[in-house]
């Protein structure tokens, strides 16, 4: 079989394991791009990065139920499998693992993976159990595919920190690579959830990146984290369709809370609700303030 000409689509763990063994051939490296489908240019940037770093790219499409809370959007999360497969095929992906929940989770599954500190702060406080679901499914995907490299978006900044920490703590032999957030021309971070916004909400949504840009400017000028955060809250409150869920300014490396004038790079983490859709965004800022 010519494994760089056709894309193999595997619904079962056994099939993807066989496909990956074949792709690996004589020492070829495997780059993994885990996704929940509803692909957009942000995902395709992950695929492109994986293709730069590894000999063969494997993608996964799985809307993971364990990372959604009881009142979250699992049932309405966009599902566009045929279109997704076409996009991955055109991008030269070698194999796709697209299981059903019953294939991924044993009916009596009782084992979870959790980064106990990182998963309970920030978005983890707003979405209890979310990062445990992410860490568990990503560990399972790593065990099933056994990639050399795995690529994730920096938009989900806390998710990336959780995955890096979990890989470090559990000695998982995979290199984790982050890819900068891809944006629409008006600044809105690309996200599968953008498809669920009404026209008016979509027009209002760039307020996230605008608020972060203003806060970043303040921080870069030496203003305090409190002033920058207050500016974000004011700008979001001025947009009638937007409701602020959280705005945090944290140490970019450790995600520890930051007060006063930050002396080290910080990350702005923002979650804003439009109707029943919550959008998140992030921005890392190099600061020049002295600690107060
Ligand atoms: O970022 C996502 O799409 C998901 O959280 C991931 C990493 C594929 C796990 O389900």
mmCIF file of N, CA and C in Angstrom, residues 84-171:
data_model
loop_
_atom_site.group_PDB
_atom_site.id
_atom_site.type_symbol
_atom_site.label_atom_id
_atom_site.label_comp_id
_atom_site.label_asym_id
_atom_site.label_seq_id
_atom_site.Cartn_x
_atom_site.Cartn_y
_atom_site.Cartn_z
ATOM 1 N N UNK A 84 -14.708 17.570 7.391
ATOM 2 C CA UNK A 84 -13.433 17.492 8.123
ATOM 3 C C UNK A 84 -12.476 16.524 7.421
ATOM 4 N N UNK A 85 -13.009 15.350 7.050
ATOM 5 C CA UNK A 85 -12.147 14.334 6.417
ATOM 6 C C UNK A 85 -11.596 14.863 5.099
ATOM 7 N N UNK A 86 -12.442 15.593 4.365
ATOM 8 C CA UNK A 86 -11.996 16.158 3.089
ATOM 9 C C UNK A 86 -10.842 17.153 3.319
ATOM 10 N N UNK A 87 -11.002 18.007 4.335
ATOM 11 C CA UNK A 87 -9.953 19.000 4.623
ATOM 12 C C UNK A 87 -8.642 18.298 5.015
ATOM 13 N N UNK A 88 -8.757 17.240 5.816
ATOM 14 C CA UNK A 88 -7.545 16.536 6.266
ATOM 15 C C UNK A 88 -6.884 15.806 5.090
ATOM 16 N N UNK A 89 -7.734 15.255 4.209
ATOM 17 C CA UNK A 89 -7.205 14.549 3.028
ATOM 18 C C UNK A 89 -6.419 15.538 2.162
ATOM 19 N N UNK A 90 -7.034 16.708 1.935
ATOM 20 C CA UNK A 90 -6.373 17.713 1.080
ATOM 21 C C UNK A 90 -5.071 18.207 1.710
ATOM 22 N N UNK A 91 -4.995 18.163 3.035
ATOM 23 C CA UNK A 91 -3.782 18.639 3.720
ATOM 24 C C UNK A 91 -2.707 17.553 3.804
ATOM 25 N N UNK A 92 -3.013 16.356 3.262
ATOM 26 C CA UNK A 92 -1.992 15.306 3.214
ATOM 27 C C UNK A 92 -1.876 14.477 4.482
ATOM 28 N N UNK A 93 -2.914 14.514 5.328
ATOM 29 C CA UNK A 93 -2.893 13.694 6.544
ATOM 30 C C UNK A 93 -2.932 12.218 6.149
ATOM 31 N N UNK A 94 -2.143 11.404 6.851
ATOM 32 C CA UNK A 94 -2.017 10.000 6.445
ATOM 33 C C UNK A 94 -3.120 9.128 7.030
ATOM 34 N N UNK A 95 -3.526 9.405 8.265
ATOM 35 C CA UNK A 95 -4.551 8.566 8.887
ATOM 36 C C UNK A 95 -5.353 9.379 9.882
ATOM 37 N N UNK A 96 -6.644 9.014 10.012
ATOM 38 C CA UNK A 96 -7.538 9.701 10.952
ATOM 39 C C UNK A 96 -8.184 8.648 11.838
ATOM 40 N N UNK A 97 -8.147 8.911 13.134
ATOM 41 C CA UNK A 97 -8.856 8.062 14.095
ATOM 42 C C UNK A 97 -10.129 8.803 14.471
ATOM 43 N N UNK A 98 -11.296 8.232 14.133
ATOM 44 C CA UNK A 98 -12.581 8.901 14.401
ATOM 45 C C UNK A 98 -13.512 7.902 15.082
ATOM 46 N N UNK A 99 -13.309 7.668 16.377
ATOM 47 C CA UNK A 99 -14.106 6.644 17.066
ATOM 48 C C UNK A 99 -15.448 7.174 17.568
ATOM 49 N N UNK A 100 -16.347 6.272 17.889
ATOM 50 C CA UNK A 100 -17.573 6.595 18.631
ATOM 51 C C UNK A 100 -17.229 6.539 20.124
ATOM 52 N N UNK A 101 -18.028 7.210 20.981
ATOM 53 C CA UNK A 101 -17.724 7.178 22.416
ATOM 54 C C UNK A 101 -17.582 5.749 22.971
ATOM 55 N N UNK A 102 -18.418 4.822 22.466
ATOM 56 C CA UNK A 102 -18.371 3.437 22.956
ATOM 57 C C UNK A 102 -17.039 2.757 22.637
ATOM 58 N N UNK A 103 -16.370 3.198 21.579
ATOM 59 C CA UNK A 103 -15.053 2.627 21.242
ATOM 60 C C UNK A 103 -13.971 3.200 22.163
ATOM 61 N N UNK A 104 -14.150 4.459 22.551
ATOM 62 C CA UNK A 104 -13.123 5.126 23.367
ATOM 63 C C UNK A 104 -13.198 4.723 24.828
ATOM 64 N N UNK A 105 -14.425 4.616 25.361
ATOM 65 C CA UNK A 105 -14.568 4.416 26.812
ATOM 66 C C UNK A 105 -15.225 3.076 27.119
ATOM 67 N N UNK A 106 -14.581 2.293 27.935
ATOM 68 C CA UNK A 106 -15.155 1.046 28.441
ATOM 69 C C UNK A 106 -16.378 1.407 29.294
ATOM 70 N N UNK A 107 -17.434 0.594 29.226
ATOM 71 C CA UNK A 107 -18.658 0.928 29.977
ATOM 72 C C UNK A 107 -18.377 1.029 31.480
ATOM 73 N N UNK A 108 -17.349 0.302 31.942
ATOM 74 C CA UNK A 108 -17.048 0.358 33.385
ATOM 75 C C UNK A 108 -15.741 1.099 33.666
ATOM 76 N N UNK A 109 -15.403 2.022 32.784
ATOM 77 C CA UNK A 109 -14.141 2.761 32.962
ATOM 78 C C UNK A 109 -14.133 3.464 34.317
ATOM 79 N N UNK A 110 -12.993 3.396 35.014
ATOM 80 C CA UNK A 110 -12.928 4.035 36.337
ATOM 81 C C UNK A 110 -11.595 4.732 36.572
ATOM 82 N N UNK A 111 -10.808 4.886 35.501
ATOM 83 C CA UNK A 111 -9.490 5.499 35.660
ATOM 84 C C UNK A 111 -9.484 6.868 34.996
ATOM 85 N N UNK A 112 -8.953 7.871 35.694
ATOM 86 C CA UNK A 112 -8.868 9.208 35.116
ATOM 87 C C UNK A 112 -7.456 9.757 35.293
ATOM 88 N N UNK A 113 -7.147 10.798 34.524
ATOM 89 C CA UNK A 113 -5.862 11.492 34.661
ATOM 90 C C UNK A 113 -6.182 12.932 35.031
ATOM 91 N N UNK A 114 -5.517 13.448 36.053
ATOM 92 C CA UNK A 114 -5.802 14.831 36.447
ATOM 93 C C UNK A 114 -4.540 15.536 36.944
ATOM 94 N N UNK A 115 -4.321 16.729 36.433
ATOM 95 C CA UNK A 115 -3.266 17.594 36.963
ATOM 96 C C UNK A 115 -3.933 18.377 38.098
ATOM 97 N N UNK A 116 -3.671 17.954 39.315
ATOM 98 C CA UNK A 116 -4.538 18.362 40.429
ATOM 99 C C UNK A 116 -4.556 19.866 40.687
ATOM 100 N N UNK A 117 -3.426 20.550 40.455
ATOM 101 C CA UNK A 117 -3.416 21.993 40.701
ATOM 102 C C UNK A 117 -4.019 22.749 39.527
ATOM 103 N N UNK A 118 -3.410 22.549 38.360
ATOM 104 C CA UNK A 118 -3.774 23.330 37.172
ATOM 105 C C UNK A 118 -5.213 23.120 36.728
ATOM 106 N N UNK A 119 -5.769 21.943 36.986
ATOM 107 C CA UNK A 119 -7.093 21.667 36.427
ATOM 108 C C UNK A 119 -8.207 22.289 37.262
ATOM 109 N N UNK A 120 -7.858 22.859 38.439
ATOM 110 C CA UNK A 120 -8.932 23.379 39.308
ATOM 111 C C UNK A 120 -8.972 24.903 39.365
ATOM 112 N N UNK A 121 -8.077 25.551 38.618
ATOM 113 C CA UNK A 121 -8.066 27.019 38.632
ATOM 114 C C UNK A 121 -8.586 27.537 37.288
ATOM 115 N N UNK A 122 -8.839 28.835 37.223
ATOM 116 C CA UNK A 122 -9.221 29.512 35.986
ATOM 117 C C UNK A 122 -10.413 28.815 35.326
ATOM 118 N N UNK A 123 -10.257 28.353 34.073
ATOM 119 C CA UNK A 123 -11.384 27.696 33.398
ATOM 120 C C UNK A 123 -11.795 26.425 34.129
ATOM 121 N N UNK A 124 -10.869 25.815 34.840
ATOM 122 C CA UNK A 124 -11.188 24.605 35.594
ATOM 123 C C UNK A 124 -12.165 24.879 36.729
ATOM 124 N N UNK A 125 -12.137 26.102 37.262
ATOM 125 C CA UNK A 125 -13.088 26.476 38.316
ATOM 126 C C UNK A 125 -14.481 26.688 37.708
ATOM 127 N N UNK A 126 -14.483 27.270 36.498
ATOM 128 C CA UNK A 126 -15.766 27.508 35.824
ATOM 129 C C UNK A 126 -16.349 26.226 35.235
ATOM 130 N N UNK A 127 -15.454 25.293 34.877
ATOM 131 C CA UNK A 127 -15.910 24.056 34.232
ATOM 132 C C UNK A 127 -15.350 22.860 35.010
ATOM 133 N N UNK A 128 -15.937 22.552 36.180
ATOM 134 C CA UNK A 128 -15.374 21.473 37.005
ATOM 135 C C UNK A 128 -15.329 20.152 36.222
ATOM 136 N N UNK A 129 -14.201 19.480 36.272
ATOM 137 C CA UNK A 129 -14.063 18.187 35.580
ATOM 138 C C UNK A 129 -13.599 18.314 34.137
ATOM 139 N N UNK A 130 -13.629 19.532 33.586
ATOM 140 C CA UNK A 130 -13.278 19.689 32.165
ATOM 141 C C UNK A 130 -11.846 19.215 31.874
ATOM 142 N N UNK A 131 -10.884 19.707 32.653
ATOM 143 C CA UNK A 131 -9.489 19.359 32.330
ATOM 144 C C UNK A 131 -9.156 17.905 32.691
ATOM 145 N N UNK A 132 -9.918 17.323 33.630
ATOM 146 C CA UNK A 132 -9.742 15.890 33.903
ATOM 147 C C UNK A 132 -10.172 15.097 32.658
ATOM 148 N N UNK A 133 -11.281 15.533 32.040
ATOM 149 C CA UNK A 133 -11.744 14.873 30.807
ATOM 150 C C UNK A 133 -10.733 15.034 29.685
ATOM 151 N N UNK A 134 -10.153 16.240 29.561
ATOM 152 C CA UNK A 134 -9.160 16.488 28.506
ATOM 153 C C UNK A 134 -7.916 15.632 28.755
ATOM 154 N N UNK A 135 -7.396 15.674 29.991
ATOM 155 C CA UNK A 135 -6.152 14.950 30.294
ATOM 156 C C UNK A 135 -6.355 13.444 30.096
ATOM 157 N N UNK A 136 -7.524 12.953 30.468
ATOM 158 C CA UNK A 136 -7.779 11.512 30.335
ATOM 159 C C UNK A 136 -7.854 11.116 28.861
ATOM 160 N N UNK A 137 -8.600 11.881 28.065
ATOM 161 C CA UNK A 137 -8.741 11.476 26.660
ATOM 162 C C UNK A 137 -7.419 11.663 25.904
ATOM 163 N N UNK A 138 -6.670 12.719 26.234
ATOM 164 C CA UNK A 138 -5.404 12.934 25.516
ATOM 165 C C UNK A 138 -4.406 11.824 25.891
ATOM 166 N N UNK A 139 -4.409 11.399 27.149
ATOM 167 C CA UNK A 139 -3.540 10.275 27.539
ATOM 168 C C UNK A 139 -3.929 9.025 26.750
ATOM 169 N N UNK A 140 -5.240 8.782 26.637
ATOM 170 C CA UNK A 140 -5.692 7.612 25.885
ATOM 171 C C UNK A 140 -5.275 7.717 24.408
ATOM 172 N N UNK A 141 -5.416 8.914 23.827
ATOM 173 C CA UNK A 141 -5.023 9.084 22.419
ATOM 174 C C UNK A 141 -3.522 8.871 22.251
ATOM 175 N N UNK A 142 -2.738 9.363 23.230
ATOM 176 C CA UNK A 142 -1.290 9.139 23.164
ATOM 177 C C UNK A 142 -0.985 7.638 23.240
ATOM 178 N N UNK A 143 -1.696 6.925 24.117
ATOM 179 C CA UNK A 143 -1.446 5.485 24.249
ATOM 180 C C UNK A 143 -1.874 4.718 23.004
ATOM 181 N N UNK A 144 -2.947 5.165 22.368
ATOM 182 C CA UNK A 144 -3.462 4.450 21.187
ATOM 183 C C UNK A 144 -2.555 4.702 19.975
ATOM 184 N N UNK A 145 -2.182 5.969 19.766
ATOM 185 C CA UNK A 145 -1.427 6.323 18.544
ATOM 186 C C UNK A 145 0.095 6.267 18.776
ATOM 187 N N UNK A 146 0.533 6.522 19.996
ATOM 188 C CA UNK A 146 1.961 6.555 20.349
ATOM 189 C C UNK A 146 2.764 7.455 19.403
ATOM 190 N N UNK A 147 2.362 8.736 19.322
ATOM 191 C CA UNK A 147 3.064 9.657 18.412
ATOM 192 C C UNK A 147 4.418 10.087 18.979
ATOM 193 N N UNK A 148 5.277 10.593 18.089
ATOM 194 C CA UNK A 148 6.543 11.174 18.544
ATOM 195 C C UNK A 148 6.320 12.617 18.982
ATOM 196 N N UNK A 149 5.403 13.294 18.267
ATOM 197 C CA UNK A 149 5.121 14.718 18.511
ATOM 198 C C UNK A 149 3.602 14.885 18.528
ATOM 199 N N UNK A 150 3.103 15.768 19.389
ATOM 200 C CA UNK A 150 1.670 16.095 19.342
ATOM 201 C C UNK A 150 1.538 17.612 19.349
ATOM 202 N N UNK A 151 0.611 18.116 18.536
ATOM 203 C CA UNK A 151 0.500 19.559 18.303
ATOM 204 C C UNK A 151 -0.856 20.063 18.806
ATOM 205 N N UNK A 152 -0.813 21.158 19.572
ATOM 206 C CA UNK A 152 -2.039 21.752 20.144
ATOM 207 C C UNK A 152 -1.998 23.262 19.924
ATOM 208 N N UNK A 153 -3.186 23.882 19.919
ATOM 209 C CA UNK A 153 -3.263 25.330 19.736
ATOM 210 C C UNK A 153 -2.986 26.074 21.038
ATOM 211 N N UNK A 154 -2.343 27.229 20.913
ATOM 212 C CA UNK A 154 -2.081 28.067 22.094
ATOM 213 C C UNK A 154 -3.332 28.805 22.550
ATOM 214 N N UNK A 155 -4.384 28.838 21.720
ATOM 215 C CA UNK A 155 -5.625 29.510 22.138
ATOM 216 C C UNK A 155 -6.130 28.905 23.444
ATOM 217 N N UNK A 156 -6.077 27.570 23.511
ATOM 218 C CA UNK A 156 -6.473 26.874 24.747
ATOM 219 C C UNK A 156 -5.227 26.804 25.635
ATOM 220 N N UNK A 157 -4.847 27.959 26.168
ATOM 221 C CA UNK A 157 -3.553 28.108 26.843
ATOM 222 C C UNK A 157 -3.459 27.198 28.070
ATOM 223 N N UNK A 158 -4.557 27.179 28.847
ATOM 224 C CA UNK A 158 -4.543 26.363 30.063
ATOM 225 C C UNK A 158 -4.523 24.874 29.700
ATOM 226 N N UNK A 159 -5.253 24.512 28.634
ATOM 227 C CA UNK A 159 -5.236 23.114 28.180
ATOM 228 C C UNK A 159 -3.814 22.694 27.818
ATOM 229 N N UNK A 160 -3.108 23.577 27.105
ATOM 230 C CA UNK A 160 -1.734 23.259 26.708
ATOM 231 C C UNK A 160 -0.851 23.088 27.942
ATOM 232 N N UNK A 161 -1.053 23.956 28.953
ATOM 233 C CA UNK A 161 -0.267 23.847 30.194
ATOM 234 C C UNK A 161 -0.583 22.534 30.914
ATOM 235 N N UNK A 162 -1.861 22.157 30.932
ATOM 236 C CA UNK A 162 -2.273 20.889 31.563
ATOM 237 C C UNK A 162 -1.583 19.717 30.849
ATOM 238 N N UNK A 163 -1.593 19.743 29.516
ATOM 239 C CA UNK A 163 -1.031 18.617 28.749
ATOM 240 C C UNK A 163 0.489 18.549 28.932
ATOM 241 N N UNK A 164 1.153 19.701 28.905
ATOM 242 C CA UNK A 164 2.614 19.690 29.132
ATOM 243 C C UNK A 164 2.938 19.135 30.519
ATOM 244 N N UNK A 165 2.160 19.552 31.521
ATOM 245 C CA UNK A 165 2.412 19.115 32.897
ATOM 246 C C UNK A 165 2.186 17.612 33.034
ATOM 247 N N UNK A 166 1.106 17.147 32.434
ATOM 248 C CA UNK A 166 0.767 15.716 32.504
ATOM 249 C C UNK A 166 1.848 14.862 31.821
ATOM 250 N N UNK A 167 2.342 15.333 30.683
ATOM 251 C CA UNK A 167 3.383 14.595 29.953
ATOM 252 C C UNK A 167 4.671 14.547 30.786
ATOM 253 N N UNK A 168 4.980 15.674 31.440
ATOM 254 C CA UNK A 168 6.162 15.723 32.311
ATOM 255 C C UNK A 168 5.988 14.786 33.502
ATOM 256 N N UNK A 169 4.834 14.894 34.175
ATOM 257 C CA UNK A 169 4.641 14.145 35.420
ATOM 258 C C UNK A 169 4.526 12.642 35.190
ATOM 259 N N UNK A 170 3.943 12.240 34.061
ATOM 260 C CA UNK A 170 3.728 10.804 33.817
ATOM 261 C C UNK A 170 4.780 10.210 32.872
ATOM 262 N N UNK A 171 5.827 11.006 32.548
ATOM 263 C CA UNK A 171 6.910 10.517 31.672
ATOM 264 C C UNK A 171 6.374 9.948 30.365
#
